[in-house]
mmCIF file of N, CA, C and O in Angstrom:
data_model
loop_
_atom_site.group_PDB
_atom_site.id
_atom_site.type_symbol
_atom_site.label_atom_id
_atom_site.label_comp_id
_atom_site.label_asym_id
_atom_site.label_seq_id
_atom_site.Cartn_x
_atom_site.Cartn_y
_atom_site.Cartn_z
ATOM 1 N N MET A 6 32.253 -17.273 -32.102
ATOM 2 C CA MET A 6 31.723 -18.603 -33.020
ATOM 3 C C MET A 6 30.224 -19.073 -32.277
ATOM 4 O O MET A 6 29.408 -19.115 -33.032
ATOM 5 N N ILE A 7 30.063 -19.255 -31.015
ATOM 6 C CA ILE A 7 28.894 -19.438 -30.448
ATOM 7 C C ILE A 7 27.905 -18.563 -30.571
ATOM 8 O O ILE A 7 26.720 -18.713 -30.757
ATOM 9 N N GLY A 8 28.331 -16.893 -30.401
ATOM 10 C CA GLY A 8 27.472 -15.839 -30.583
ATOM 11 C C GLY A 8 26.900 -16.069 -32.110
ATOM 12 O O GLY A 8 25.438 -15.497 -32.405
ATOM 13 N N SER A 9 27.641 -16.391 -33.040
ATOM 14 C CA SER A 9 27.061 -16.344 -34.443
ATOM 15 C C SER A 9 26.350 -17.469 -34.623
ATOM 16 O O SER A 9 25.310 -17.371 -35.367
ATOM 17 N N LEU A 10 26.539 -18.491 -34.004
ATOM 18 C CA LEU A 10 25.496 -19.604 -34.318
ATOM 19 C C LEU A 10 24.207 -19.412 -33.396
ATOM 20 O O LEU A 10 23.288 -19.625 -34.187
ATOM 21 N N LEU A 11 24.149 -18.957 -32.212
ATOM 22 C CA LEU A 11 22.878 -18.304 -31.566
ATOM 23 C C LEU A 11 22.165 -17.348 -32.439
ATOM 24 O O LEU A 11 20.950 -17.473 -32.707
ATOM 25 N N ALA A 12 22.940 -16.409 -33.201
ATOM 26 C CA ALA A 12 22.197 -15.378 -34.034
ATOM 27 C C ALA A 12 21.701 -16.161 -35.131
ATOM 28 O O ALA A 12 20.426 -15.651 -35.539
ATOM 29 N N VAL A 13 22.112 -17.084 -35.697
ATOM 30 C CA VAL A 13 21.448 -17.771 -36.915
ATOM 31 C C VAL A 13 20.306 -18.598 -36.551
ATOM 32 O O VAL A 13 19.193 -18.566 -37.156
ATOM 33 N N ILE A 14 20.638 -19.126 -35.513
ATOM 34 C CA ILE A 14 19.527 -20.033 -34.738
ATOM 35 C C ILE A 14 18.039 -19.186 -34.538
ATOM 36 O O ILE A 14 17.072 -19.270 -34.931
ATOM 37 N N ALA A 15 18.590 -17.932 -33.793
ATOM 38 C CA ALA A 15 17.440 -17.074 -33.801
ATOM 39 C C ALA A 15 16.784 -16.439 -34.957
ATOM 40 O O ALA A 15 15.667 -16.124 -34.961
ATOM 41 N N PHE A 16 17.544 -16.096 -35.945
ATOM 42 C CA PHE A 16 16.955 -15.704 -37.203
ATOM 43 C C PHE A 16 15.928 -16.775 -37.802
ATOM 44 O O PHE A 16 14.929 -16.365 -38.112
ATOM 45 N N PHE A 17 16.444 -18.118 -37.877
ATOM 46 C CA PHE A 17 15.601 -18.980 -38.480
ATOM 47 C C PHE A 17 14.196 -19.291 -37.498
ATOM 48 O O PHE A 17 13.275 -19.415 -37.928
ATOM 49 N N ILE A 18 14.503 -19.136 -36.100
ATOM 50 C CA ILE A 18 13.215 -19.059 -35.173
ATOM 51 C C ILE A 18 12.148 -18.016 -35.618
ATOM 52 O O ILE A 18 11.227 -18.272 -35.620
ATOM 53 N N TYR A 19 12.820 -16.948 -35.509
ATOM 54 C CA TYR A 19 11.996 -15.579 -35.624
ATOM 55 C C TYR A 19 11.157 -15.375 -37.144
ATOM 56 O O TYR A 19 10.266 -14.956 -37.091
ATOM 57 N N PHE A 20 12.206 -15.413 -38.000
ATOM 58 C CA PHE A 20 11.916 -15.064 -39.441
ATOM 59 C C PHE A 20 11.101 -16.207 -40.420
ATOM 60 O O PHE A 20 10.415 -15.981 -41.103
ATOM 61 N N GLU A 21 11.263 -17.461 -39.754
ATOM 62 C CA GLU A 21 10.912 -18.639 -40.538
ATOM 63 C C GLU A 21 11.074 -18.571 -42.041
ATOM 64 O O GLU A 21 10.007 -18.530 -42.586
ATOM 65 N N PRO A 22 12.475 -18.421 -42.405
ATOM 66 C CA PRO A 22 12.437 -18.082 -44.011
ATOM 67 C C PRO A 22 11.973 -19.206 -44.976
ATOM 68 O O PRO A 22 11.737 -18.951 -46.039
ATOM 69 N N PHE A 23 11.736 -20.477 -44.302
ATOM 70 C CA PHE A 23 11.282 -21.280 -45.222
ATOM 71 C C PHE A 23 9.423 -21.715 -45.094
ATOM 72 O O PHE A 23 9.068 -22.624 -45.770
ATOM 73 N N ARG A 24 8.989 -20.968 -44.579
ATOM 74 C CA ARG A 24 7.481 -21.157 -43.981
ATOM 75 C C ARG A 24 6.758 -20.671 -45.500
ATOM 76 O O ARG A 24 6.788 -19.884 -46.092
ATOM 77 N N ILE A 25 5.720 -21.685 -45.757
ATOM 78 C CA ILE A 25 5.175 -21.567 -47.021
ATOM 79 C C ILE A 25 3.657 -21.213 -47.188
ATOM 80 O O ILE A 25 3.159 -21.365 -48.312
ATOM 81 N N GLU A 26 3.165 -20.824 -45.822
ATOM 82 C CA GLU A 26 1.961 -20.663 -45.711
ATOM 83 C C GLU A 26 1.501 -19.661 -44.734
ATOM 84 O O GLU A 26 2.288 -19.545 -43.757
ATOM 85 N N PRO A 27 0.511 -18.863 -44.892
ATOM 86 C CA PRO A 27 0.502 -17.601 -43.941
ATOM 87 C C PRO A 27 -0.104 -18.132 -42.531
ATOM 88 O O PRO A 27 -0.514 -19.338 -42.145
ATOM 89 N N TYR A 28 0.226 -17.279 -41.392
ATOM 90 C CA TYR A 28 -0.068 -17.617 -40.145
ATOM 91 C C TYR A 28 -1.333 -17.613 -39.951
ATOM 92 O O TYR A 28 -2.350 -16.805 -40.715
ATOM 93 N N ASP A 29 -2.000 -18.457 -39.025
ATOM 94 C CA ASP A 29 -3.557 -18.548 -38.664
ATOM 95 C C ASP A 29 -3.917 -17.324 -38.029
ATOM 96 O O ASP A 29 -3.397 -16.900 -37.081
ATOM 97 N N PRO A 30 -5.219 -16.655 -38.319
ATOM 98 C CA PRO A 30 -5.572 -15.370 -37.353
ATOM 99 C C PRO A 30 -6.032 -16.114 -36.137
ATOM 100 O O PRO A 30 -6.607 -17.414 -36.047
ATOM 101 N N ASN A 31 -5.856 -15.300 -35.101
ATOM 102 C CA ASN A 31 -6.740 -15.431 -33.790
ATOM 103 C C ASN A 31 -7.899 -14.759 -33.891
ATOM 104 O O ASN A 31 -7.845 -13.423 -34.002
ATOM 105 N N VAL A 32 -9.034 -15.395 -33.643
ATOM 106 C CA VAL A 32 -10.499 -14.720 -33.837
ATOM 107 C C VAL A 32 -11.042 -14.956 -32.697
ATOM 108 O O VAL A 32 -11.052 -16.207 -32.358
ATOM 109 N N GLU A 33 -11.521 -14.015 -31.863
ATOM 110 C CA GLU A 33 -12.381 -14.016 -30.622
ATOM 111 C C GLU A 33 -13.699 -13.141 -30.407
ATOM 112 O O GLU A 33 -13.382 -12.102 -31.110
ATOM 113 N N VAL A 34 -14.560 -13.590 -29.785
ATOM 114 C CA VAL A 34 -15.807 -12.989 -29.751
ATOM 115 C C VAL A 34 -16.272 -13.406 -28.152
ATOM 116 O O VAL A 34 -16.152 -14.277 -27.797
ATOM 117 N N ASN A 35 -16.231 -12.371 -27.476
ATOM 118 C CA ASN A 35 -16.623 -12.433 -26.047
ATOM 119 C C ASN A 35 -15.795 -13.242 -25.384
ATOM 120 O O ASN A 35 -16.099 -14.162 -24.330
ATOM 121 N N GLY A 36 -14.466 -13.382 -25.675
ATOM 122 C CA GLY A 36 -13.396 -13.895 -25.153
ATOM 123 C C GLY A 36 -13.312 -15.487 -25.451
ATOM 124 O O GLY A 36 -12.523 -16.250 -25.060
ATOM 125 N N LYS A 37 -14.119 -15.989 -26.145
ATOM 126 C CA LYS A 37 -14.303 -17.125 -26.779
ATOM 127 C C LYS A 37 -13.523 -17.324 -28.186
ATOM 128 O O LYS A 37 -13.958 -16.526 -29.244
ATOM 129 N N ALA A 38 -12.754 -18.562 -28.457
ATOM 130 C CA ALA A 38 -11.896 -18.337 -29.562
ATOM 131 C C ALA A 38 -12.811 -18.939 -30.824
ATOM 132 O O ALA A 38 -13.712 -19.808 -30.297
ATOM 133 N N ILE A 39 -12.742 -18.526 -32.086
ATOM 134 C CA ILE A 39 -13.629 -18.862 -33.088
ATOM 135 C C ILE A 39 -12.688 -19.373 -34.070
ATOM 136 O O ILE A 39 -11.763 -18.970 -34.509
ATOM 137 N N PRO A 40 -13.137 -20.766 -34.490
ATOM 138 C CA PRO A 40 -12.027 -21.259 -35.296
ATOM 139 C C PRO A 40 -12.156 -20.853 -36.592
ATOM 140 O O PRO A 40 -13.345 -20.115 -37.185
ATOM 141 N N THR A 41 -11.246 -20.731 -37.657
ATOM 142 C CA THR A 41 -11.054 -20.420 -39.180
ATOM 143 C C THR A 41 -10.681 -21.366 -39.908
ATOM 144 O O THR A 41 -10.228 -22.382 -39.507
ATOM 145 N N VAL A 42 -10.927 -21.002 -41.220
ATOM 146 C CA VAL A 42 -10.662 -21.852 -42.073
ATOM 147 C C VAL A 42 -9.639 -21.082 -43.411
ATOM 148 O O VAL A 42 -10.113 -19.938 -43.590
ATOM 149 N N GLN A 43 -8.778 -22.126 -43.755
ATOM 150 C CA GLN A 43 -7.607 -21.367 -44.555
ATOM 151 C C GLN A 43 -8.441 -21.326 -45.882
ATOM 152 O O GLN A 43 -9.055 -22.071 -46.357
ATOM 153 N N GLY A 44 -8.183 -20.076 -46.509
ATOM 154 C CA GLY A 44 -8.854 -19.796 -47.835
ATOM 155 C C GLY A 44 -7.807 -19.685 -48.890
ATOM 156 O O GLY A 44 -6.556 -19.820 -48.439
ATOM 157 N N SER A 45 -8.270 -19.055 -49.915
ATOM 158 C CA SER A 45 -6.886 -18.943 -50.946
ATOM 159 C C SER A 45 -5.975 -17.794 -50.419
ATOM 160 O O SER A 45 -6.226 -16.921 -49.975
ATOM 161 N N TYR A 46 -4.560 -17.995 -50.845
ATOM 162 C CA TYR A 46 -3.748 -17.119 -50.271
ATOM 163 C C TYR A 46 -2.463 -17.025 -51.293
ATOM 164 O O TYR A 46 -2.328 -17.971 -52.015
ATOM 165 N N CYS A 47 -1.644 -16.036 -51.319
ATOM 166 C CA CYS A 47 -0.282 -15.775 -51.841
ATOM 167 C C CYS A 47 0.427 -15.639 -50.758
ATOM 168 O O CYS A 47 0.177 -14.706 -49.811
ATOM 169 N N TRP A 48 1.798 -16.083 -50.552
ATOM 170 C CA TRP A 48 2.379 -16.093 -49.279
ATOM 171 C C TRP A 48 4.095 -16.165 -49.998
ATOM 172 O O TRP A 48 4.316 -16.873 -50.788
ATOM 173 N N SER A 49 4.805 -15.081 -49.301
ATOM 174 C CA SER A 49 6.446 -15.285 -49.698
ATOM 175 C C SER A 49 7.190 -15.146 -48.394
ATOM 176 O O SER A 49 6.653 -14.339 -47.647
ATOM 177 N N SER A 50 8.173 -15.666 -48.414
ATOM 178 C CA SER A 50 9.034 -15.746 -47.561
ATOM 179 C C SER A 50 10.510 -15.298 -47.814
ATOM 180 O O SER A 50 10.638 -15.252 -49.167
ATOM 181 N N LEU A 51 11.538 -15.447 -47.079
ATOM 182 C CA LEU A 51 12.663 -15.087 -47.627
ATOM 183 C C LEU A 51 13.371 -16.124 -48.608
ATOM 184 O O LEU A 51 13.855 -15.725 -49.742
ATOM 185 N N PHE A 52 12.978 -17.368 -48.820
ATOM 186 C CA PHE A 52 13.500 -18.275 -49.822
ATOM 187 C C PHE A 52 12.528 -18.835 -50.525
ATOM 188 O O PHE A 52 12.639 -19.673 -51.192
ATOM 189 N N SER A 53 10.986 -18.381 -50.259
ATOM 190 C CA SER A 53 10.081 -19.361 -50.980
ATOM 191 C C SER A 53 8.761 -18.221 -51.229
ATOM 192 O O SER A 53 8.814 -17.306 -50.282
ATOM 193 N N ALA A 54 7.934 -18.600 -52.288
ATOM 194 C CA ALA A 54 6.951 -17.867 -52.528
ATOM 195 C C ALA A 54 5.760 -18.783 -53.301
ATOM 196 O O ALA A 54 6.397 -19.750 -54.083
ATOM 197 N N GLN A 55 4.566 -18.812 -52.858
ATOM 198 C CA GLN A 55 3.674 -19.415 -53.620
ATOM 199 C C GLN A 55 2.340 -18.921 -53.386
ATOM 200 O O GLN A 55 1.772 -18.201 -52.186
ATOM 201 N N CYS A 56 1.482 -19.083 -54.362
ATOM 202 C CA CYS A 56 0.050 -19.042 -54.306
ATOM 203 C C CYS A 56 -0.770 -20.144 -54.225
ATOM 204 O O CYS A 56 -0.425 -21.078 -54.801
ATOM 205 N N ALA A 57 -1.754 -20.097 -53.514
ATOM 206 C CA ALA A 57 -2.750 -21.440 -53.422
ATOM 207 C C ALA A 57 -4.291 -20.978 -53.504
ATOM 208 O O ALA A 57 -4.521 -20.021 -52.672
ATOM 209 N N ASP A 58 -4.960 -21.513 -54.132
ATOM 210 C CA ASP A 58 -6.314 -21.551 -54.663
ATOM 211 C C ASP A 58 -7.081 -22.530 -53.840
ATOM 212 O O ASP A 58 -6.701 -23.768 -54.215
ATOM 213 N N MET A 59 -7.886 -22.317 -52.787
ATOM 214 C CA MET A 59 -8.527 -23.462 -52.028
ATOM 215 C C MET A 59 -9.870 -23.499 -52.763
ATOM 216 O O MET A 59 -10.469 -22.598 -53.183
ATOM 217 N N ILE A 60 -10.155 -24.539 -53.292
ATOM 218 C CA ILE A 60 -11.256 -24.978 -54.081
ATOM 219 C C ILE A 60 -12.593 -25.269 -53.109
ATOM 220 O O ILE A 60 -12.450 -26.417 -52.575
ATOM 221 N N TYR A 61 -13.563 -24.299 -53.316
ATOM 222 C CA TYR A 61 -14.722 -24.732 -52.464
ATOM 223 C C TYR A 61 -15.869 -24.348 -53.406
ATOM 224 O O TYR A 61 -15.961 -23.227 -54.111
ATOM 225 N N VAL A 62 -17.079 -25.122 -53.072
ATOM 226 C CA VAL A 62 -18.342 -24.957 -54.025
ATOM 227 C C VAL A 62 -18.877 -23.581 -53.546
ATOM 228 O O VAL A 62 -19.291 -22.891 -54.113
ATOM 229 N N ASP A 63 -19.048 -23.343 -52.263
ATOM 230 C CA ASP A 63 -19.375 -22.288 -51.400
ATOM 231 C C ASP A 63 -18.947 -22.295 -50.142
ATOM 232 O O ASP A 63 -18.313 -23.136 -49.542
ATOM 233 N N ALA A 64 -19.480 -21.066 -49.348
ATOM 234 C CA ALA A 64 -19.129 -21.058 -47.954
ATOM 235 C C ALA A 64 -19.395 -22.278 -47.036
ATOM 236 O O ALA A 64 -18.705 -22.536 -46.203
ATOM 237 N N LEU A 65 -20.744 -22.710 -47.353
ATOM 238 C CA LEU A 65 -20.947 -23.934 -46.655
ATOM 239 C C LEU A 65 -20.066 -24.966 -46.730
ATOM 240 O O LEU A 65 -19.702 -25.710 -45.773
ATOM 241 N N HIS A 66 -19.694 -25.364 -47.720
ATOM 242 C CA HIS A 66 -18.642 -26.369 -48.203
ATOM 243 C C HIS A 66 -17.403 -26.054 -47.579
ATOM 244 O O HIS A 66 -17.023 -26.874 -47.139
ATOM 245 N N MET A 67 -16.963 -24.737 -47.646
ATOM 246 C CA MET A 67 -15.655 -24.518 -47.003
ATOM 247 C C MET A 67 -15.748 -24.518 -45.483
ATOM 248 O O MET A 67 -14.723 -25.013 -44.965
ATOM 249 N N THR A 68 -16.735 -24.374 -45.024
ATOM 250 C CA THR A 68 -17.043 -24.835 -43.408
ATOM 251 C C THR A 68 -17.533 -25.874 -42.892
ATOM 252 O O THR A 68 -17.995 -25.848 -41.788
ATOM 253 N N GLU A 69 -17.625 -26.717 -43.794
ATOM 254 C CA GLU A 69 -18.669 -27.838 -43.210
ATOM 255 C C GLU A 69 -18.076 -28.595 -42.102
ATOM 256 O O GLU A 69 -18.737 -29.426 -41.289
ATOM 257 N N LYS A 70 -16.823 -28.687 -41.964
ATOM 258 C CA LYS A 70 -16.115 -29.333 -40.578
ATOM 259 C C LYS A 70 -15.967 -28.689 -39.379
ATOM 260 O O LYS A 70 -15.681 -29.175 -38.491
ATOM 261 N N SER A 71 -16.401 -27.243 -39.476
ATOM 262 C CA SER A 71 -16.492 -26.482 -38.333
ATOM 263 C C SER A 71 -17.678 -26.184 -37.691
ATOM 264 O O SER A 71 -18.990 -26.354 -38.240
ATOM 265 N N LYS A 72 -17.787 -26.167 -36.509
ATOM 266 C CA LYS A 72 -19.049 -25.967 -35.628
ATOM 267 C C LYS A 72 -19.576 -24.575 -35.999
ATOM 268 O O LYS A 72 -18.571 -23.721 -35.450
ATOM 269 N N PRO A 73 -20.583 -24.104 -36.155
ATOM 270 C CA PRO A 73 -21.109 -22.637 -35.882
ATOM 271 C C PRO A 73 -21.266 -21.934 -34.622
ATOM 272 O O PRO A 73 -21.160 -22.589 -33.597
ATOM 273 N N VAL A 74 -20.672 -20.766 -34.684
ATOM 274 C CA VAL A 74 -20.603 -20.113 -33.254
ATOM 275 C C VAL A 74 -21.674 -19.040 -33.546
ATOM 276 O O VAL A 74 -21.737 -18.060 -34.527
ATOM 277 N N ILE A 75 -22.539 -18.750 -32.435
ATOM 278 C CA ILE A 75 -23.568 -17.715 -32.677
ATOM 279 C C ILE A 75 -22.923 -16.668 -31.962
ATOM 280 O O ILE A 75 -22.439 -16.740 -30.758
ATOM 281 N N VAL A 76 -23.188 -15.430 -32.765
ATOM 282 C CA VAL A 76 -22.468 -14.071 -32.266
ATOM 283 C C VAL A 76 -23.866 -13.126 -32.663
ATOM 284 O O VAL A 76 -24.441 -13.044 -33.654
ATOM 285 N N SER A 77 -24.026 -12.370 -31.756
ATOM 286 C CA SER A 77 -24.894 -11.399 -31.663
ATOM 287 C C SER A 77 -24.598 -10.059 -32.760
ATOM 288 O O SER A 77 -23.198 -9.971 -32.887
ATOM 289 N N PRO A 78 -25.408 -9.378 -33.232
ATOM 290 C CA PRO A 78 -24.915 -8.535 -34.245
ATOM 291 C C PRO A 78 -24.304 -7.225 -33.618
ATOM 292 O O PRO A 78 -23.452 -6.483 -34.177
ATOM 293 N N SER A 79 -24.487 -7.044 -32.192
ATOM 294 C CA SER A 79 -23.823 -6.228 -31.509
ATOM 295 C C SER A 79 -22.690 -6.377 -30.772
ATOM 296 O O SER A 79 -21.759 -5.679 -30.401
ATOM 297 N N ASP A 80 -22.229 -7.801 -30.991
ATOM 298 C CA ASP A 80 -20.817 -8.169 -30.645
ATOM 299 C C ASP A 80 -19.819 -7.954 -31.369
ATOM 300 O O ASP A 80 -19.804 -7.867 -32.586
ATOM 301 N N LYS A 81 -18.661 -7.708 -30.646
ATOM 302 C CA LYS A 81 -17.431 -7.085 -31.538
ATOM 303 C C LYS A 81 -16.463 -8.267 -31.479
ATOM 304 O O LYS A 81 -16.190 -9.100 -30.799
ATOM 305 N N ILE A 82 -16.125 -8.575 -32.872
ATOM 306 C CA ILE A 82 -15.206 -9.788 -33.172
ATOM 307 C C ILE A 82 -13.801 -9.149 -33.369
ATOM 308 O O ILE A 82 -13.548 -8.329 -33.923
ATOM 309 N N HIS A 83 -12.890 -9.744 -32.450
ATOM 310 C CA HIS A 83 -11.485 -9.363 -32.361
ATOM 311 C C HIS A 83 -10.776 -10.185 -33.277
ATOM 312 O O HIS A 83 -10.604 -11.518 -33.140
ATOM 313 N N LEU A 84 -9.875 -9.610 -34.285
ATOM 314 C CA LEU A 84 -9.223 -10.339 -35.033
ATOM 315 C C LEU A 84 -7.457 -9.972 -34.789
ATOM 316 O O LEU A 84 -7.303 -8.744 -34.668
ATOM 317 N N SER A 85 -6.612 -11.035 -34.661
ATOM 318 C CA SER A 85 -5.297 -10.540 -34.261
ATOM 319 C C SER A 85 -4.268 -11.788 -35.051
ATOM 320 O O SER A 85 -4.979 -12.679 -35.441
ATOM 321 N N PHE A 86 -3.240 -11.209 -35.102
ATOM 322 C CA PHE A 86 -2.196 -12.120 -35.890
ATOM 323 C C PHE A 86 -1.006 -12.214 -34.935
ATOM 324 O O PHE A 86 -0.509 -11.155 -34.336
ATOM 325 N N ASP A 87 -0.278 -13.477 -34.808
ATOM 326 C CA ASP A 87 0.960 -13.332 -34.388
ATOM 327 C C ASP A 87 2.050 -12.557 -34.994
ATOM 328 O O ASP A 87 2.878 -12.090 -34.186
ATOM 329 N N ARG A 88 1.769 -12.325 -36.087
ATOM 330 C CA ARG A 88 2.719 -11.548 -36.693
ATOM 331 C C ARG A 88 1.799 -10.584 -37.867
ATOM 332 O O ARG A 88 0.983 -11.250 -38.619
ATOM 333 N N LYS A 89 2.110 -9.478 -37.875
ATOM 334 C CA LYS A 89 1.236 -8.277 -38.752
ATOM 335 C C LYS A 89 1.362 -8.752 -40.184
ATOM 336 O O LYS A 89 2.392 -8.913 -40.745
ATOM 337 N N PRO A 90 0.212 -9.025 -40.980
ATOM 338 C CA PRO A 90 0.195 -9.254 -42.259
ATOM 339 C C PRO A 90 0.561 -7.991 -43.018
ATOM 340 O O PRO A 90 0.202 -6.996 -42.459
ATOM 341 N N ASP A 91 1.072 -7.854 -44.194
ATOM 342 C CA ASP A 91 1.346 -6.903 -45.023
ATOM 343 C C ASP A 91 -0.060 -6.493 -45.826
ATOM 344 O O ASP A 91 -0.246 -5.208 -45.783
ATOM 345 N N SER A 92 -1.027 -7.435 -46.019
ATOM 346 C CA SER A 92 -2.432 -6.824 -46.411
ATOM 347 C C SER A 92 -3.187 -7.730 -45.938
ATOM 348 O O SER A 92 -2.936 -9.094 -45.492
ATOM 349 N N LEU A 93 -4.613 -7.686 -45.899
ATOM 350 C CA LEU A 93 -5.682 -8.476 -45.521
ATOM 351 C C LEU A 93 -6.903 -8.071 -46.241
ATOM 352 O O LEU A 93 -7.175 -7.016 -46.289
ATOM 353 N N GLU A 94 -7.603 -9.312 -46.391
ATOM 354 C CA GLU A 94 -9.079 -8.914 -47.420
ATOM 355 C C GLU A 94 -9.836 -10.065 -46.418
ATOM 356 O O GLU A 94 -9.680 -10.989 -46.341
ATOM 357 N N VAL A 95 -10.995 -9.472 -45.865
ATOM 358 C CA VAL A 95 -12.073 -10.168 -45.292
ATOM 359 C C VAL A 95 -13.398 -10.228 -45.956
ATOM 360 O O VAL A 95 -13.724 -8.981 -46.293
ATOM 361 N N VAL A 96 -13.610 -11.431 -46.088
ATOM 362 C CA VAL A 96 -14.792 -11.553 -46.965
ATOM 363 C C VAL A 96 -15.914 -12.061 -46.130
ATOM 364 O O VAL A 96 -15.708 -13.186 -45.301
ATOM 365 N N ARG A 97 -17.036 -11.581 -46.135
ATOM 366 C CA ARG A 97 -18.122 -12.006 -45.243
ATOM 367 C C ARG A 97 -19.130 -12.838 -46.241
ATOM 368 O O ARG A 97 -19.357 -12.963 -47.320
#
């Protein structure tokens, strides 16, 4: 009985079946974290699915609350996720 309860709790913690939005990416350059802004997305989990269009006039409007990060052209930007996405589109 306790084992079954622990299995159900572990399932909900690991799979997050009610999560309604994607995970935030981890972005770093030279060991320094770069903040990100959520764009439009479609997301599905075990019990729900949704698409959301983030309405921005342009890229400057989208990032107006973020501080700019200076990156040299030769710097490598590292992108990672706590959980691997099924697909990914990066727009510059």
